[in-house]
């Protein structure tokens, strides 16, 4: 199916330029006077356009790469940095849990928190975070991406700083709940935002790069926690940790208002011809600025689509089975037998780097080499199950730590590998926003149930915890396979898909309500 809109007779008679005129009007590459440090990663991504991508007539692949490179330079570096800051602020509570525990200056001791109370501190963030995600995602469209993402960052930074001033359990619960409400919509909003600029098959490496910066947050957060543990001042280390990590979010939020471009239609860094190319080569069912934000028929079709439910099941099972461990990783490492909490925070850093490297390699393979994302995701889940089995059966500390390292790396790669397929399965601006928001909301069960599964009372072996995760990951494998089959993907061989064959889809194209709205 061609993804380029065919001009009707009325279109041909209008004053809009044809695609040939667009080609002739596209400017020659302009060398940026700001240097190319910010653009090196984005240039590599633009150079790795998949061979199966269809281009508008008479637009060469080199020209398309140049346009994508311009977009990547403006969008990706800033999104990656802001996501890194966000994940540091979300995960810092895991580092704070054991910070200066030997000296009795840790957050649990000072606020008199039981294991059950601490589990609720971790979980309460995710109730408003998950509940508000679908609505907050649509605000990306109804306002502007620069405003909404900037607003999210400013409010979450202020609240993180406030956590450093809480005096009791009730205050900590209240600030964590407010933090969840403030941060809701950032991650799914970015996925939704990218769908306004790129085709689903062009998202794999971009989402992998973006998401991998969140994985690096474990490394940066562990390093900051290690450094703060030696601080000798008027405040305990855990209070300094929240204050230090909250301030950058506030500053970067205000900067986002001015740095982040909104939609292709209003992108001033592109000329008119380039904007036309970006807009017209997208699928007719892709999200678009000119469509109405809410379309009831799209929502009905979304809930009748079986892939909506299978994707949701995958996200739920992996949230707890794959990610539940991440919220207590420093504690689990500490209980493996390493002598100090400072060392445990340091040892929580390598798994984050492993996830960063693995995710970018897999994103490159899926986009450049056309690897089947469903087969890749199944392989990751099976690897995770093997690691949990080792944790259940092996007593050697080093082997158990290595299993934690591998499982954390593989768990962090499943969602971003499947996100392009999740975007592709949604039809229309409203459906895409709701589908992305709800799907990501289900991932928040990692924070709601994950700490409950890994309660410290199950330590130091965490046998019950790992058995629970193995069962959930087995369910994730089944639902990933079902989703792939529903979308017409073959799961019977391991080599990359034939690039020359037409990719299957479980539905026929729908009439585009968005394009009708755009022309009205």
Short mmCIF file of C-alpha atoms in Angstrom, two decimals:
data_model
loop_
_atom_site.label_atom_id
_atom_site.label_comp_id
_atom_site.label_asym_id
_atom_site.label_seq_id
_atom_site.Cartn_x
_atom_site.Cartn_y
_atom_site.Cartn_z
CA UNK A 1 0.00 0.00 0.00
CA UNK A 2 1.40 3.35 -0.91
CA UNK A 3 1.70 5.76 1.96
CA UNK A 4 1.59 8.82 -0.25
CA UNK A 5 -1.67 10.64 -0.73
CA UNK A 6 -2.83 10.67 -4.34
CA UNK A 7 -3.85 14.05 -5.66
CA UNK A 8 -7.47 14.36 -6.72
CA UNK A 9 -8.69 16.55 -9.54
CA UNK A 10 -9.49 19.33 -7.13
CA UNK A 11 -6.00 19.05 -5.68
CA UNK A 12 -4.45 19.42 -9.12
CA UNK A 13 -6.37 22.58 -9.74
CA UNK A 14 -5.35 24.15 -6.48
CA UNK A 15 -2.39 26.42 -5.94
CA UNK A 16 -0.53 23.83 -3.84
CA UNK A 17 2.78 22.76 -5.43
CA UNK A 18 3.07 19.27 -6.87
CA UNK A 19 5.62 16.83 -5.57
CA UNK A 20 7.82 17.64 -8.57
CA UNK A 21 7.75 21.30 -7.63
CA UNK A 22 8.56 20.32 -4.08
CA UNK A 23 11.63 18.47 -5.25
CA UNK A 24 12.81 21.47 -7.24
CA UNK A 25 12.19 23.79 -4.31
CA UNK A 26 14.05 21.76 -1.71
CA UNK A 27 17.09 23.73 -0.69
CA UNK A 28 20.59 22.42 -0.82
CA UNK A 29 22.07 21.31 2.49
CA UNK A 30 23.00 24.16 4.78
CA UNK A 31 26.00 23.78 7.05
CA UNK A 32 25.06 24.68 10.61
CA UNK A 33 27.14 27.36 12.24
CA UNK A 34 26.68 25.68 15.63
CA UNK A 35 29.01 22.80 14.81
CA UNK A 36 27.99 19.21 14.40
CA UNK A 37 28.32 17.82 17.94
CA UNK A 38 24.55 17.70 18.44
CA UNK A 39 24.02 16.27 14.99
CA UNK A 40 26.39 13.30 14.94
CA UNK A 41 23.93 10.83 16.43
CA UNK A 42 21.06 12.20 14.38
CA UNK A 43 23.11 11.97 11.18
CA UNK A 44 23.73 8.28 11.86
CA UNK A 45 20.01 7.72 12.40
CA UNK A 46 19.06 9.55 9.22
CA UNK A 47 21.65 7.53 7.30
CA UNK A 48 20.05 4.32 8.55
CA UNK A 49 16.69 4.74 6.83
CA UNK A 50 15.28 1.26 6.16
CA UNK A 51 15.31 0.08 2.57
CA UNK A 52 11.57 -0.69 2.60
CA UNK A 53 10.63 2.95 3.23
CA UNK A 54 8.55 4.40 0.43
CA UNK A 55 9.27 7.96 -0.64
CA UNK A 56 7.08 10.46 -2.44
CA UNK A 57 7.49 10.37 -6.20
CA UNK A 58 10.69 12.02 -7.48
CA UNK A 59 12.04 12.59 -3.95
CA UNK A 60 15.38 10.83 -3.71
CA UNK A 61 16.44 8.86 -0.70
CA UNK A 62 19.40 11.20 -0.16
CA UNK A 63 17.10 14.22 -0.06
CA UNK A 64 14.82 12.48 2.42
CA UNK A 65 17.78 11.59 4.60
CA UNK A 66 18.89 15.21 4.57
CA UNK A 67 15.46 16.38 5.71
CA UNK A 68 15.32 13.72 8.41
CA UNK A 69 18.79 14.71 9.55
CA UNK A 70 17.61 18.29 10.04
CA UNK A 71 14.63 17.07 12.07
CA UNK A 72 16.74 14.71 14.17
CA UNK A 73 19.22 17.46 15.02
CA UNK A 74 16.47 19.71 16.33
CA UNK A 75 14.40 17.10 18.17
CA UNK A 76 16.36 14.07 19.35
CA UNK A 77 19.25 15.53 21.41
CA UNK A 78 16.91 17.62 23.54
CA UNK A 79 14.36 14.83 24.02
CA UNK A 80 17.11 12.41 25.04
CA UNK A 81 18.56 14.78 27.62
CA UNK A 82 15.17 15.63 29.12
CA UNK A 83 14.25 11.95 29.35
CA UNK A 84 17.53 11.24 31.13
CA UNK A 85 16.66 13.90 33.71
CA UNK A 86 13.14 12.52 34.10
CA UNK A 87 14.30 8.94 34.72
CA UNK A 88 16.89 10.12 37.24
CA UNK A 89 14.12 11.90 39.16
CA UNK A 90 11.84 8.84 39.03
CA UNK A 91 14.50 6.31 40.03
CA UNK A 92 16.29 8.38 42.68
CA UNK A 93 13.93 7.03 45.33
CA UNK A 94 15.49 3.57 44.85
CA UNK A 95 18.96 5.03 45.52
CA UNK A 96 17.66 7.07 48.46
CA UNK A 97 16.29 3.89 50.04
CA UNK A 98 19.74 2.70 51.11
CA UNK A 99 21.71 5.96 51.07
CA UNK A 100 23.76 6.19 54.33
CA UNK A 101 21.81 3.28 55.83
CA UNK A 102 24.80 2.19 57.93
CA UNK A 103 24.92 5.58 59.67
CA UNK A 104 21.17 5.67 60.34
CA UNK A 105 20.71 8.77 58.15
CA UNK A 106 18.71 7.06 55.41
CA UNK A 107 15.19 8.13 54.46
CA UNK A 108 13.52 5.02 55.89
CA UNK A 109 15.09 5.45 59.32
CA UNK A 110 14.55 9.20 59.56
CA UNK A 111 10.89 9.02 58.49
CA UNK A 112 10.23 5.77 60.43
CA UNK A 113 9.09 3.76 57.42
CA UNK A 114 8.27 0.05 57.62
CA UNK A 115 8.84 -2.23 54.58
CA UNK A 116 5.12 -2.04 53.79
CA UNK A 117 5.08 1.75 54.13
CA UNK A 118 8.08 2.02 51.82
CA UNK A 119 6.37 -0.18 49.25
CA UNK A 120 3.42 2.24 49.28
CA UNK A 121 5.80 5.19 48.88
CA UNK A 122 7.12 3.57 45.71
CA UNK A 123 3.70 2.54 44.41
CA UNK A 124 1.63 5.68 45.09
CA UNK A 125 3.48 7.60 42.36
CA UNK A 126 2.11 5.29 39.67
CA UNK A 127 -1.61 5.56 40.42
CA UNK A 128 -2.03 9.16 39.17
CA UNK A 129 0.78 8.65 36.67
CA UNK A 130 -1.00 5.77 34.94
CA UNK A 131 -4.52 7.15 35.30
CA UNK A 132 -3.69 10.51 33.71
CA UNK A 133 -1.46 9.23 30.88
CA UNK A 134 -4.09 8.89 28.09
CA UNK A 135 -5.54 12.35 28.71
CA UNK A 136 -2.14 13.96 29.17
CA UNK A 137 -0.92 12.40 25.92
CA UNK A 138 -3.74 14.05 23.97
CA UNK A 139 -2.78 17.41 25.48
CA UNK A 140 0.34 17.20 23.29
CA UNK A 141 -2.04 17.73 20.37
CA UNK A 142 -4.64 20.05 21.93
CA UNK A 143 -1.97 22.47 23.22
CA UNK A 144 1.53 22.23 21.71
CA UNK A 145 4.35 19.75 22.40
CA UNK A 146 6.77 22.46 23.51
CA UNK A 147 4.30 23.87 26.04
CA UNK A 148 3.03 20.58 27.43
CA UNK A 149 6.40 18.83 27.73
CA UNK A 150 7.92 22.00 29.21
CA UNK A 151 5.05 22.27 31.70
CA UNK A 152 5.54 18.66 32.77
CA UNK A 153 9.24 19.23 33.42
CA UNK A 154 8.83 22.43 35.42
CA UNK A 155 6.18 20.98 37.73
CA UNK A 156 7.95 17.68 38.31
CA UNK A 157 11.24 19.48 39.09
CA UNK A 158 9.56 21.66 41.71
CA UNK A 159 7.93 18.65 43.37
CA UNK A 160 11.16 16.61 43.41
CA UNK A 161 12.85 19.46 45.27
CA UNK A 162 9.94 19.50 47.73
CA UNK A 163 10.50 15.80 48.50
CA UNK A 164 13.84 16.85 49.95
CA UNK A 165 11.95 18.84 52.60
CA UNK A 166 9.35 16.28 53.77
CA UNK A 167 9.29 15.48 57.48
CA UNK A 168 7.05 12.42 57.76
CA UNK A 169 5.43 9.51 55.95
CA UNK A 170 2.30 11.50 55.07
CA UNK A 171 4.32 14.29 53.47
CA UNK A 172 6.34 11.80 51.46
CA UNK A 173 3.18 10.08 50.20
CA UNK A 174 1.59 13.41 49.22
CA UNK A 175 4.61 14.62 47.26
CA UNK A 176 5.02 11.28 45.50
CA UNK A 177 1.35 11.34 44.41
CA UNK A 178 1.73 14.91 43.13
CA UNK A 179 4.90 13.91 41.31
CA UNK A 180 3.04 11.12 39.51
CA UNK A 181 0.33 13.54 38.40
CA UNK A 182 2.92 16.08 37.24
CA UNK A 183 4.98 13.63 35.17
CA UNK A 184 2.02 11.85 33.55
CA UNK A 185 2.13 11.98 29.78
CA UNK A 186 5.78 12.76 29.22
CA UNK A 187 6.99 9.44 27.81
CA UNK A 188 3.87 8.47 25.80
CA UNK A 189 3.62 12.10 24.73
CA UNK A 190 7.08 11.90 23.16
CA UNK A 191 6.17 8.69 21.29
CA UNK A 192 2.97 10.38 20.08
CA UNK A 193 4.94 13.49 19.12
CA UNK A 194 7.42 11.52 17.01
CA UNK A 195 4.53 9.91 15.11
CA UNK A 196 3.69 13.38 13.72
CA UNK A 197 7.13 13.47 12.06
CA UNK A 198 8.06 9.92 11.05
CA UNK A 199 6.56 6.70 9.72
CA UNK A 200 6.32 3.81 12.21
CA UNK A 201 9.07 1.87 10.42
CA UNK A 202 11.39 4.87 10.87
CA UNK A 203 10.87 5.02 14.64
CA UNK A 204 12.74 1.93 15.86
CA UNK A 205 16.23 3.43 16.13
CA UNK A 206 14.94 6.84 17.20
CA UNK A 207 12.83 5.42 20.02
CA UNK A 208 15.68 3.08 21.00
CA UNK A 209 18.09 6.02 21.28
CA UNK A 210 15.57 8.10 23.23
CA UNK A 211 14.68 5.26 25.58
CA UNK A 212 18.30 4.23 26.10
CA UNK A 213 19.04 7.58 27.71
CA UNK A 214 16.48 6.65 30.34
CA UNK A 215 18.47 3.48 30.96
CA UNK A 216 21.62 5.55 31.49
CA UNK A 217 19.76 7.29 34.32
CA UNK A 218 20.56 4.29 36.50
CA UNK A 219 24.26 4.89 35.90
CA UNK A 220 24.07 8.65 36.49
CA UNK A 221 21.70 8.29 39.44
CA UNK A 222 23.90 5.63 41.02
CA UNK A 223 26.95 7.85 40.62
CA UNK A 224 25.17 10.86 42.15
CA UNK A 225 23.92 8.74 45.07
CA UNK A 226 27.45 7.43 45.61
CA UNK A 227 28.86 10.98 45.61
CA UNK A 228 26.14 12.38 47.87
CA UNK A 229 26.70 9.55 50.38
CA UNK A 230 30.01 11.23 51.29
CA UNK A 231 28.49 14.70 51.68
CA UNK A 232 29.07 16.27 55.09
CA UNK A 233 26.63 19.11 55.55
CA UNK A 234 23.62 20.31 57.47
CA UNK A 235 21.22 18.01 55.57
CA UNK A 236 21.18 14.22 55.27
CA UNK A 237 22.40 12.86 51.96
CA UNK A 238 18.97 11.72 50.75
CA UNK A 239 17.59 15.27 51.06
CA UNK A 240 20.48 16.67 49.02
CA UNK A 241 19.89 13.95 46.44
CA UNK A 242 16.33 15.10 45.71
CA UNK A 243 17.22 18.80 45.67
CA UNK A 244 20.23 18.37 43.38
CA UNK A 245 18.28 16.21 40.93
CA UNK A 246 15.15 18.40 40.87
CA UNK A 247 16.73 21.72 39.89
CA UNK A 248 17.86 20.69 36.35
CA UNK A 249 14.31 19.64 35.46
CA UNK A 250 12.97 23.11 36.30
CA UNK A 251 15.60 24.88 34.21
CA UNK A 252 15.26 22.53 31.25
CA UNK A 253 11.47 22.77 31.36
CA UNK A 254 11.59 26.52 30.75
CA UNK A 255 14.15 25.99 27.98
CA UNK A 256 11.85 23.45 26.29
CA UNK A 257 9.27 26.19 25.65
CA UNK A 258 11.74 27.77 23.21
CA UNK A 259 13.86 24.87 21.94
CA UNK A 260 11.43 22.10 20.97
CA UNK A 261 9.61 22.54 17.61
CA UNK A 262 5.93 21.64 17.66
CA UNK A 263 4.63 20.10 14.41
CA UNK A 264 5.91 19.76 10.83
CA UNK A 265 3.31 22.29 9.68
CA UNK A 266 4.84 24.99 11.92
CA UNK A 267 8.52 23.96 11.84
CA UNK A 268 10.45 27.14 11.04
CA UNK A 269 13.74 25.29 10.64
CA UNK A 270 12.27 23.57 7.55
CA UNK A 271 11.35 25.45 4.40
CA UNK A 272 7.89 25.10 2.88
CA UNK A 273 8.93 22.40 0.43
CA UNK A 274 10.54 20.31 3.16
CA UNK A 275 7.47 20.63 5.36
CA UNK A 276 5.32 19.34 2.48
CA UNK A 277 7.58 16.33 2.02
CA UNK A 278 7.42 15.43 5.72
CA UNK A 279 3.63 15.76 5.88
CA UNK A 280 2.60 14.14 2.60
CA UNK A 281 4.76 11.04 2.84
CA UNK A 282 3.13 9.93 6.10
CA UNK A 283 0.31 7.39 6.12
CA UNK A 284 -3.16 8.84 5.68
CA UNK A 285 -3.97 7.44 9.14
CA UNK A 286 -0.93 8.98 10.84
CA UNK A 287 -1.49 11.65 13.52
CA UNK A 288 -1.62 15.15 12.10
CA UNK A 289 -1.84 18.67 13.53
CA UNK A 290 -4.83 19.61 11.36
CA UNK A 291 -7.06 16.76 12.59
CA UNK A 292 -9.53 17.21 15.42
CA UNK A 293 -8.19 16.04 18.77
CA UNK A 294 -11.17 13.85 19.69
CA UNK A 295 -12.90 11.47 17.27
CA UNK A 296 -15.36 9.04 18.87
CA UNK A 297 -15.41 6.68 15.89
CA UNK A 298 -11.65 6.25 16.06
CA UNK A 299 -11.91 5.37 19.75
CA UNK A 300 -14.62 2.76 19.06
CA UNK A 301 -12.51 1.19 16.31
CA UNK A 302 -9.53 1.16 18.65
CA UNK A 303 -11.33 -0.81 21.36
CA UNK A 304 -12.70 -3.27 18.78
CA UNK A 305 -9.20 -3.95 17.48
CA UNK A 306 -7.81 -7.21 18.97
CA UNK A 307 -4.24 -5.92 18.83
CA UNK A 308 -5.20 -3.21 21.33
CA UNK A 309 -5.89 -5.93 23.90
CA UNK A 310 -2.89 -8.11 23.06
CA UNK A 311 -0.51 -5.14 23.16
CA UNK A 312 -2.06 -4.16 26.51
CA UNK A 313 -1.48 -7.68 27.87
CA UNK A 314 2.16 -7.58 26.75
CA UNK A 315 2.75 -4.25 28.45
CA UNK A 316 1.08 -5.40 31.69
CA UNK A 317 2.94 -8.72 31.94
CA UNK A 318 6.31 -7.21 31.14
CA UNK A 319 5.75 -4.25 33.47
CA UNK A 320 5.79 -6.48 36.54
CA UNK A 321 7.76 -9.46 35.27
CA UNK A 322 10.49 -7.48 33.54
CA UNK A 323 10.61 -4.13 35.29
CA UNK A 324 9.45 -4.80 38.85
CA UNK A 325 13.00 -5.59 39.89
CA UNK A 326 14.35 -2.21 38.76
CA UNK A 327 12.69 -0.34 41.63
CA UNK A 328 14.52 -2.32 44.28
CA UNK A 329 17.70 -3.18 42.34
CA UNK A 330 20.17 -1.47 44.74
CA UNK A 331 18.48 -3.18 47.70
CA UNK A 332 18.55 -6.60 46.01
CA UNK A 333 22.23 -6.14 45.12
CA UNK A 334 22.94 -5.13 48.74
CA UNK A 335 21.22 -8.27 50.02
CA UNK A 336 23.29 -10.43 47.69
CA UNK A 337 26.10 -9.90 50.17
CA UNK A 338 27.99 -6.79 49.07
CA UNK A 339 29.30 -5.05 52.12
CA UNK A 340 28.18 -1.41 51.87
CA UNK A 341 25.21 0.47 50.51
CA UNK A 342 27.57 2.84 48.67
CA UNK A 343 29.07 -0.14 46.82
CA UNK A 344 25.57 -1.42 46.06
CA UNK A 345 24.67 1.88 44.41
CA UNK A 346 27.86 1.65 42.34
CA UNK A 347 27.04 -1.93 41.31
CA UNK A 348 23.59 -0.81 40.14
CA UNK A 349 25.31 1.28 37.44
CA UNK A 350 26.63 -1.43 35.02
CA UNK A 351 23.15 -2.88 34.30
CA UNK A 352 22.09 0.56 33.10
CA UNK A 353 25.03 0.81 30.73
CA UNK A 354 24.32 -2.69 29.47
CA UNK A 355 20.74 -1.71 28.68
CA UNK A 356 21.95 1.42 26.84
CA UNK A 357 24.30 -0.56 24.58
CA UNK A 358 21.94 -3.47 23.92
CA UNK A 359 18.96 -1.26 23.15
CA UNK A 360 20.79 0.83 20.55
CA UNK A 361 22.18 -2.29 18.87
CA UNK A 362 18.72 -3.85 18.67
CA UNK A 363 17.15 -0.61 17.45
CA UNK A 364 19.75 -0.44 14.68
CA UNK A 365 19.11 -4.07 13.69
CA UNK A 366 15.33 -3.62 13.60
CA UNK A 367 15.50 -0.45 11.49
CA UNK A 368 18.64 -1.01 9.40
CA UNK A 369 18.55 -4.78 8.94
CA UNK A 370 14.78 -5.11 9.10
CA UNK A 371 14.78 -7.59 11.97
CA UNK A 372 11.32 -8.67 13.07
CA UNK A 373 10.58 -6.77 16.32
CA UNK A 374 8.24 -9.49 17.60
CA UNK A 375 10.91 -12.17 17.30
CA UNK A 376 13.44 -9.87 18.95
CA UNK A 377 11.04 -9.17 21.83
CA UNK A 378 10.36 -12.88 22.34
CA UNK A 379 14.10 -13.55 22.44
CA UNK A 380 14.54 -10.84 25.07
CA UNK A 381 11.77 -12.27 27.24
CA UNK A 382 13.18 -15.79 27.02
CA UNK A 383 16.61 -14.45 28.02
CA UNK A 384 14.98 -12.74 30.98
CA UNK A 385 13.33 -16.00 32.05
CA UNK A 386 16.70 -17.78 31.89
CA UNK A 387 18.27 -15.08 34.09
CA UNK A 388 15.50 -15.37 36.68
CA UNK A 389 15.94 -19.15 36.66
CA UNK A 390 19.63 -18.67 37.46
CA UNK A 391 18.71 -16.33 40.29
CA UNK A 392 16.40 -19.03 41.65
CA UNK A 393 18.87 -21.89 41.44
CA UNK A 394 22.42 -20.53 41.69
CA UNK A 395 23.94 -19.46 45.01
CA UNK A 396 27.18 -17.92 43.77
CA UNK A 397 27.09 -14.16 44.35
CA UNK A 398 28.99 -13.22 41.18
CA UNK A 399 26.78 -15.38 38.96
CA UNK A 400 23.64 -13.95 40.55
CA UNK A 401 24.92 -10.42 39.98
CA UNK A 402 25.71 -11.16 36.33
CA UNK A 403 22.20 -12.59 35.91
CA UNK A 404 20.81 -9.35 37.35
CA UNK A 405 22.94 -7.37 34.90
CA UNK A 406 21.71 -9.30 31.85
CA UNK A 407 18.06 -9.38 32.96
CA UNK A 408 18.03 -5.62 33.56
CA UNK A 409 19.53 -5.00 30.12
CA UNK A 410 17.06 -7.25 28.29
CA UNK A 411 14.05 -6.03 30.26
CA UNK A 412 14.80 -2.44 29.32
CA UNK A 413 14.80 -3.26 25.60
CA UNK A 414 11.38 -4.89 25.08
CA UNK A 415 9.09 -1.85 25.08
CA UNK A 416 11.08 0.40 22.71
CA UNK A 417 11.50 -2.46 20.23
CA UNK A 418 7.71 -2.94 20.13
CA UNK A 419 6.65 0.73 20.21
CA UNK A 420 6.83 1.28 16.40
CA UNK A 421 4.48 -1.68 15.91
CA UNK A 422 2.14 -0.26 18.56
CA UNK A 423 2.09 3.07 16.70
CA UNK A 424 1.54 1.34 13.35
CA UNK A 425 -1.47 -0.58 14.68
CA UNK A 426 -3.36 2.61 15.64
CA UNK A 427 -5.38 4.54 13.05
CA UNK A 428 -5.85 8.29 13.28
CA UNK A 429 -4.85 11.14 15.56
CA UNK A 430 -7.25 10.36 18.41
CA UNK A 431 -6.71 6.60 18.24
CA UNK A 432 -2.93 6.99 18.28
CA UNK A 433 -2.99 9.28 21.32
CA UNK A 434 -5.39 7.08 23.29
CA UNK A 435 -3.65 3.82 22.31
CA UNK A 436 -0.18 5.10 23.20
CA UNK A 437 -1.42 6.65 26.45
CA UNK A 438 -3.35 3.59 27.66
CA UNK A 439 -0.62 1.16 26.63
CA UNK A 440 2.02 3.08 28.53
CA UNK A 441 -0.35 3.50 31.48
CA UNK A 442 -0.43 -0.29 31.82
CA UNK A 443 3.34 -0.26 32.07
CA UNK A 444 2.97 1.67 35.32
CA UNK A 445 1.96 -1.50 37.09
CA UNK A 446 5.72 -1.97 37.31
CA UNK A 447 5.68 0.66 40.03
CA UNK A 448 2.33 -0.30 41.58
CA UNK A 449 2.88 -4.05 41.94
CA UNK A 450 6.64 -4.36 41.36
CA UNK A 451 7.63 -3.17 44.87
CA UNK A 452 4.96 -5.46 46.35
CA UNK A 453 6.39 -8.44 44.45
CA UNK A 454 9.90 -7.60 45.65
CA UNK A 455 9.13 -6.82 49.29
CA UNK A 456 12.22 -7.05 51.48
CA UNK A 457 10.53 -9.81 53.51
CA UNK A 458 11.10 -12.08 50.47
CA UNK A 459 14.84 -11.39 50.58
CA UNK A 460 17.61 -12.24 50.41
CA UNK A 461 16.69 -15.03 47.95
CA UNK A 462 13.49 -13.42 46.56
CA UNK A 463 12.32 -16.86 45.47
CA UNK A 464 8.62 -15.92 45.47
CA UNK A 465 9.42 -12.72 43.56
CA UNK A 466 11.39 -14.40 40.78
CA UNK A 467 8.85 -17.23 40.37
CA UNK A 468 6.10 -14.63 39.95
CA UNK A 469 8.16 -12.80 37.32
CA UNK A 470 8.87 -16.00 35.38
CA UNK A 471 5.14 -16.71 35.10
CA UNK A 472 4.37 -13.18 33.93
CA UNK A 473 7.17 -13.20 31.35
CA UNK A 474 5.89 -16.50 29.97
CA UNK A 475 2.54 -14.78 29.51
CA UNK A 476 4.27 -11.87 27.77
CA UNK A 477 5.88 -14.30 25.28
CA UNK A 478 2.45 -15.73 24.39
CA UNK A 479 0.86 -12.31 23.90
CA UNK A 480 3.79 -11.00 21.84
CA UNK A 481 3.42 -13.98 19.50
CA UNK A 482 -0.35 -13.43 19.25
CA UNK A 483 0.14 -9.75 18.43
CA UNK A 484 2.69 -10.51 15.73
CA UNK A 485 0.39 -13.05 14.10
CA UNK A 486 -2.55 -10.63 14.21
CA UNK A 487 -0.41 -8.06 12.41
CA UNK A 488 0.56 -10.56 9.72
CA UNK A 489 4.10 -11.22 10.90
CA UNK A 490 5.64 -14.67 10.51
CA UNK A 491 7.35 -16.01 13.62
CA UNK A 492 8.57 -19.29 12.09
CA UNK A 493 12.09 -18.32 11.00
CA UNK A 494 14.86 -16.32 12.58
CA UNK A 495 16.46 -14.49 9.67
CA UNK A 496 15.37 -10.90 8.85
CA UNK A 497 12.20 -10.43 6.87
CA UNK A 498 12.35 -10.26 3.09
CA UNK A 499 12.52 -6.54 2.44
CA UNK A 500 10.93 -6.90 -0.96
CA UNK A 501 7.72 -8.49 0.24
CA UNK A 502 4.74 -6.45 1.30
CA UNK A 503 4.39 -6.46 5.06
CA UNK A 504 1.16 -7.98 6.27
CA UNK A 505 -1.47 -6.09 8.20
CA UNK A 506 -4.50 -7.56 9.91
CA UNK A 507 -6.80 -4.78 8.72
CA UNK A 508 -7.67 -3.02 5.51
CA UNK A 509 -6.95 0.71 5.34
CA UNK A 510 -9.65 2.86 6.83
CA UNK A 511 -10.93 6.08 5.41
CA UNK A 512 -9.00 8.85 7.04
CA UNK A 513 -11.16 11.03 9.24
CA UNK A 514 -8.10 13.16 9.91
CA UNK A 515 -7.57 14.09 6.27
CA UNK A 516 -11.25 14.89 5.88
CA UNK A 517 -10.93 17.25 8.83
CA UNK A 518 -7.84 18.79 7.32
CA UNK A 519 -9.63 19.63 4.09
CA UNK A 520 -12.76 21.01 5.75
#
